[in-house]
PDB file of C-alpha atoms in Angstrom:
ATOM      1  CA  GLU H   1       0.000   0.000   0.000  1.00  0.00           C
ATOM      2  CA  VAL H   2       1.338   3.381  -1.008  1.00  0.00           C
ATOM      3  CA  GLN H   3       1.540   5.899   1.798  1.00  0.00           C
ATOM      4  CA  LEU H   4       2.691   9.502   1.855  1.00  0.00           C
ATOM      5  CA  VAL H   5       2.597  10.951   5.345  1.00  0.00           C
ATOM      6  CA  GLU H   6       3.168  14.647   5.852  1.00  0.00           C
ATOM      7  CA  SER H   7       4.262  16.241   9.087  1.00  0.00           C
ATOM      8  CA  GLY H   8       5.700  19.516  10.342  1.00  0.00           C
ATOM      9  CA  GLY H   9       2.852  21.891   9.678  1.00  0.00           C
ATOM     10  CA  GLY H  10       1.669  24.395  12.232  1.00  0.00           C
ATOM     11  CA  LEU H  11       1.142  28.024  13.132  1.00  0.00           C
ATOM     12  CA  VAL H  12       4.006  30.465  12.674  1.00  0.00           C
ATOM     13  CA  GLN H  13       4.393  34.215  12.539  1.00  0.00           C
ATOM     14  CA  ALA H  14       5.275  35.989   9.343  1.00  0.00           C
ATOM     15  CA  GLY H  15       9.009  35.823   8.767  1.00  0.00           C
ATOM     16  CA  GLY H  16       9.293  32.517  10.573  1.00  0.00           C
ATOM     17  CA  SER H  17      10.260  29.067   9.352  1.00  0.00           C
ATOM     18  CA  LEU H  18       8.830  25.571   9.199  1.00  0.00           C
ATOM     19  CA  ARG H  19      10.141  22.304   7.853  1.00  0.00           C
ATOM     20  CA  LEU H  20       7.698  19.867   6.332  1.00  0.00           C
ATOM     21  CA  SER H  21       8.462  16.182   5.999  1.00  0.00           C
ATOM     22  CA  CYS H  22       6.952  13.608   3.674  1.00  0.00           C
ATOM     23  CA  ALA H  23       7.593   9.984   4.595  1.00  0.00           C
ATOM     24  CA  ALA H  24       6.957   7.634   1.687  1.00  0.00           C
ATOM     25  CA  SER H  25       6.356   3.893   1.604  1.00  0.00           C
ATOM     26  CA  GLY H  26       4.852   1.246  -0.625  1.00  0.00           C
ATOM     27  CA  PHE H  27       6.749   2.082  -3.811  1.00  0.00           C
ATOM     28  CA  THR H  28      10.317   2.307  -5.084  1.00  0.00           C
ATOM     29  CA  PHE H  29      11.252   5.749  -3.804  1.00  0.00           C
ATOM     30  CA  ASP H  30      14.248   6.258  -6.083  1.00  0.00           C
ATOM     31  CA  ASP H  31      12.082   5.786  -9.182  1.00  0.00           C
ATOM     32  CA  TYR H  32       9.654   8.549  -8.313  1.00  0.00           C
ATOM     33  CA  ALA H  33       9.576  12.291  -8.137  1.00  0.00           C
ATOM     34  CA  ILE H  34       8.101  13.824  -5.011  1.00  0.00           C
ATOM     35  CA  GLY H  35       6.360  17.135  -4.887  1.00  0.00           C
ATOM     36  CA  TRP H  36       4.796  19.579  -2.493  1.00  0.00           C
ATOM     37  CA  PHE H  37       1.524  21.189  -3.454  1.00  0.00           C
ATOM     38  CA  ARG H  38      -0.679  23.561  -1.532  1.00  0.00           C
ATOM     39  CA  GLN H  39      -4.268  24.634  -1.523  1.00  0.00           C
ATOM     40  CA  ALA H  40      -5.593  27.723   0.188  1.00  0.00           C
ATOM     41  CA  PRO H  41      -9.305  28.195   0.915  1.00  0.00           C
ATOM     42  CA  GLY H  42     -11.168  29.107  -2.240  1.00  0.00           C
ATOM     43  CA  LYS H  43      -8.133  28.589  -4.452  1.00  0.00           C
ATOM     44  CA  GLU H  44      -6.940  25.838  -6.750  1.00  0.00           C
ATOM     45  CA  ARG H  45      -4.249  23.438  -5.705  1.00  0.00           C
ATOM     46  CA  GLU H  46      -0.845  24.522  -6.983  1.00  0.00           C
ATOM     47  CA  GLY H  47       2.596  23.006  -7.267  1.00  0.00           C
ATOM     48  CA  VAL H  48       5.074  24.556  -4.860  1.00  0.00           C
ATOM     49  CA  SER H  49       8.260  22.540  -5.205  1.00  0.00           C
ATOM     50  CA  CYS H  50       9.180  19.153  -6.609  1.00  0.00           C
ATOM     51  CA  ILE H  51      12.248  16.948  -6.829  1.00  0.00           C
ATOM     52  CA  ARG H  52      13.132  14.009  -9.056  1.00  0.00           C
ATOM     53  CA  ASN H  53      14.842  11.370  -6.971  1.00  0.00           C
ATOM     54  CA  ASN H  54      16.610   9.776  -9.945  1.00  0.00           C
ATOM     55  CA  ASP H  55      18.656  12.836 -10.856  1.00  0.00           C
ATOM     56  CA  GLY H  56      17.979  15.462  -8.191  1.00  0.00           C
ATOM     57  CA  SER H  57      16.315  17.934 -10.543  1.00  0.00           C
ATOM     58  CA  THR H  58      14.171  20.440  -8.717  1.00  0.00           C
ATOM     59  CA  TYR H  59      11.374  22.860  -9.450  1.00  0.00           C
ATOM     60  CA  TYR H  60      10.174  25.858  -7.476  1.00  0.00           C
ATOM     61  CA  ALA H  61       7.153  28.007  -8.060  1.00  0.00           C
ATOM     62  CA  ASP H  62       8.089  31.656  -8.588  1.00  0.00           C
ATOM     63  CA  SER H  63       6.247  32.612  -5.412  1.00  0.00           C
ATOM     64  CA  VAL H  64       8.594  30.540  -3.226  1.00  0.00           C
ATOM     65  CA  LYS H  65      11.940  30.810  -5.016  1.00  0.00           C
ATOM     66  CA  GLY H  66      14.668  31.904  -2.654  1.00  0.00           C
ATOM     67  CA  ARG H  67      12.568  31.108   0.416  1.00  0.00           C
ATOM     68  CA  PHE H  68      11.780  27.386   0.176  1.00  0.00           C
ATOM     69  CA  THR H  69      14.216  24.524  -0.285  1.00  0.00           C
ATOM     70  CA  ILE H  70      13.289  20.962  -1.180  1.00  0.00           C
ATOM     71  CA  SER H  71      15.558  18.043  -0.355  1.00  0.00           C
ATOM     72  CA  SER H  72      15.374  14.274  -0.413  1.00  0.00           C
ATOM     73  CA  ASP H  73      16.875  11.652   1.877  1.00  0.00           C
ATOM     74  CA  ASN H  74      16.710   8.498  -0.200  1.00  0.00           C
ATOM     75  CA  ALA H  75      17.976   6.368   2.691  1.00  0.00           C
ATOM     76  CA  LYS H  76      14.949   7.415   4.748  1.00  0.00           C
ATOM     77  CA  ASN H  77      12.465   7.622   1.856  1.00  0.00           C
ATOM     78  CA  THR H  78      11.667  11.110   3.030  1.00  0.00           C
ATOM     79  CA  VAL H  79      11.407  14.460   1.300  1.00  0.00           C
ATOM     80  CA  TYR H  80      11.672  17.735   3.167  1.00  0.00           C
ATOM     81  CA  LEU H  81      10.480  21.237   2.416  1.00  0.00           C
ATOM     82  CA  GLN H  82      12.329  23.910   4.363  1.00  0.00           C
ATOM     83  CA  MET H  83      10.204  27.039   4.358  1.00  0.00           C
ATOM     84  CA  ASN H  84      11.838  30.299   5.431  1.00  0.00           C
ATOM     85  CA  SER H  85      10.640  33.893   5.446  1.00  0.00           C
ATOM     86  CA  LEU H  86       7.068  32.710   5.532  1.00  0.00           C
ATOM     87  CA  LYS H  87       4.315  35.082   4.486  1.00  0.00           C
ATOM     88  CA  PRO H  88       0.595  35.088   5.297  1.00  0.00           C
ATOM     89  CA  GLU H  89      -0.076  34.187   1.673  1.00  0.00           C
ATOM     90  CA  ASP H  90       1.769  30.899   2.245  1.00  0.00           C
ATOM     91  CA  THR H  91      -1.122  29.795   4.448  1.00  0.00           C
ATOM     92  CA  ALA H  92      -2.616  26.634   2.994  1.00  0.00           C
ATOM     93  CA  VAL H  93      -2.913  22.906   3.357  1.00  0.00           C
ATOM     94  CA  TYR H  94       0.313  21.432   2.030  1.00  0.00           C
ATOM     95  CA  TYR H  95       0.149  18.072   0.298  1.00  0.00           C
ATOM     96  CA  CYS H  96       2.888  15.647  -0.592  1.00  0.00           C
ATOM     97  CA  ALA H  97       2.594  13.877  -3.929  1.00  0.00           C
ATOM     98  CA  ALA H  98       4.465  11.174  -5.813  1.00  0.00           C
ATOM     99  CA  GLU H  99       4.690  10.964  -9.573  1.00  0.00           C
ATOM    100  CA  PHE H 100       6.493   8.315 -11.613  1.00  0.00           C
ATOM    101  CA  TYR H 101       7.103  10.390 -14.708  1.00  0.00           C
ATOM    102  CA  TRP H 102       7.760  14.131 -14.598  1.00  0.00           C
ATOM    103  CA  PRO H 103       9.721  15.520 -17.513  1.00  0.00           C
ATOM    104  CA  ILE H 104      11.739  18.602 -16.641  1.00  0.00           C
ATOM    105  CA  ARG H 105       9.373  20.855 -18.590  1.00  0.00           C
ATOM    106  CA  THR H 106       6.317  19.651 -16.678  1.00  0.00           C
ATOM    107  CA  MET H 107       7.645  19.104 -13.184  1.00  0.00           C
ATOM    108  CA  CYS H 108       5.069  19.751 -10.492  1.00  0.00           C
ATOM    109  CA  ALA H 109       2.226  19.390 -12.973  1.00  0.00           C
ATOM    110  CA  MET H 110      -0.952  17.567 -12.054  1.00  0.00           C
ATOM    111  CA  PRO H 111      -2.359  14.956 -12.114  1.00  0.00           C
ATOM    112  CA  VAL H 112      -0.028  12.847  -9.997  1.00  0.00           C
ATOM    113  CA  ASP H 113       0.016   9.193  -9.095  1.00  0.00           C
ATOM    114  CA  TYR H 114      -0.340   9.459  -5.320  1.00  0.00           C
ATOM    115  CA  TRP H 115      -1.344  12.039  -2.735  1.00  0.00           C
ATOM    116  CA  GLY H 116      -0.820  12.419   0.965  1.00  0.00           C
ATOM    117  CA  ARG H 117      -3.555  13.704   3.248  1.00  0.00           C
ATOM    118  CA  GLY H 118      -2.031  17.094   3.834  1.00  0.00           C
ATOM    119  CA  THR H 119      -0.767  19.228   6.687  1.00  0.00           C
ATOM    120  CA  GLN H 120      -1.985  22.689   7.602  1.00  0.00           C
ATOM    121  CA  VAL H 121       0.408  25.623   7.504  1.00  0.00           C
ATOM    122  CA  THR H 122      -0.855  28.888   8.927  1.00  0.00           C
ATOM    123  CA  VAL H 123       1.216  32.063   8.824  1.00  0.00           C
ATOM    124  CA  SER H 124      -0.040  34.918  10.959  1.00  0.00           C
ATOM    125  CA  SER H 125       0.686  38.550  10.164  1.00  0.00           C
TER     126      SER H 125
END
């Protein structure tokens, strides 16, 4: 059974930091790309940052470039999203996703193969 379990969400003040974790199981981690998506109330789900485990290629949405960093620990089957300089507009439910095939040009595109259940991130002003 495929599982993607997010953790690390919470409430933080603007300018603060959080680190999200996505623990994966049930599939060959090295063969997949892992991504972080988010969905704010009333808005569509969007790709935030993604990483291909086979070659380390990464993608960042323009809104988070320079503030967020994605990394992967293949030994632990875990992907992290370090979020710094958080803004109120970063408030959303953050979802982990796994996708078998993400060409460079379409990294972080939906649909994806598997989703986690999400973790809430709230940034207060």
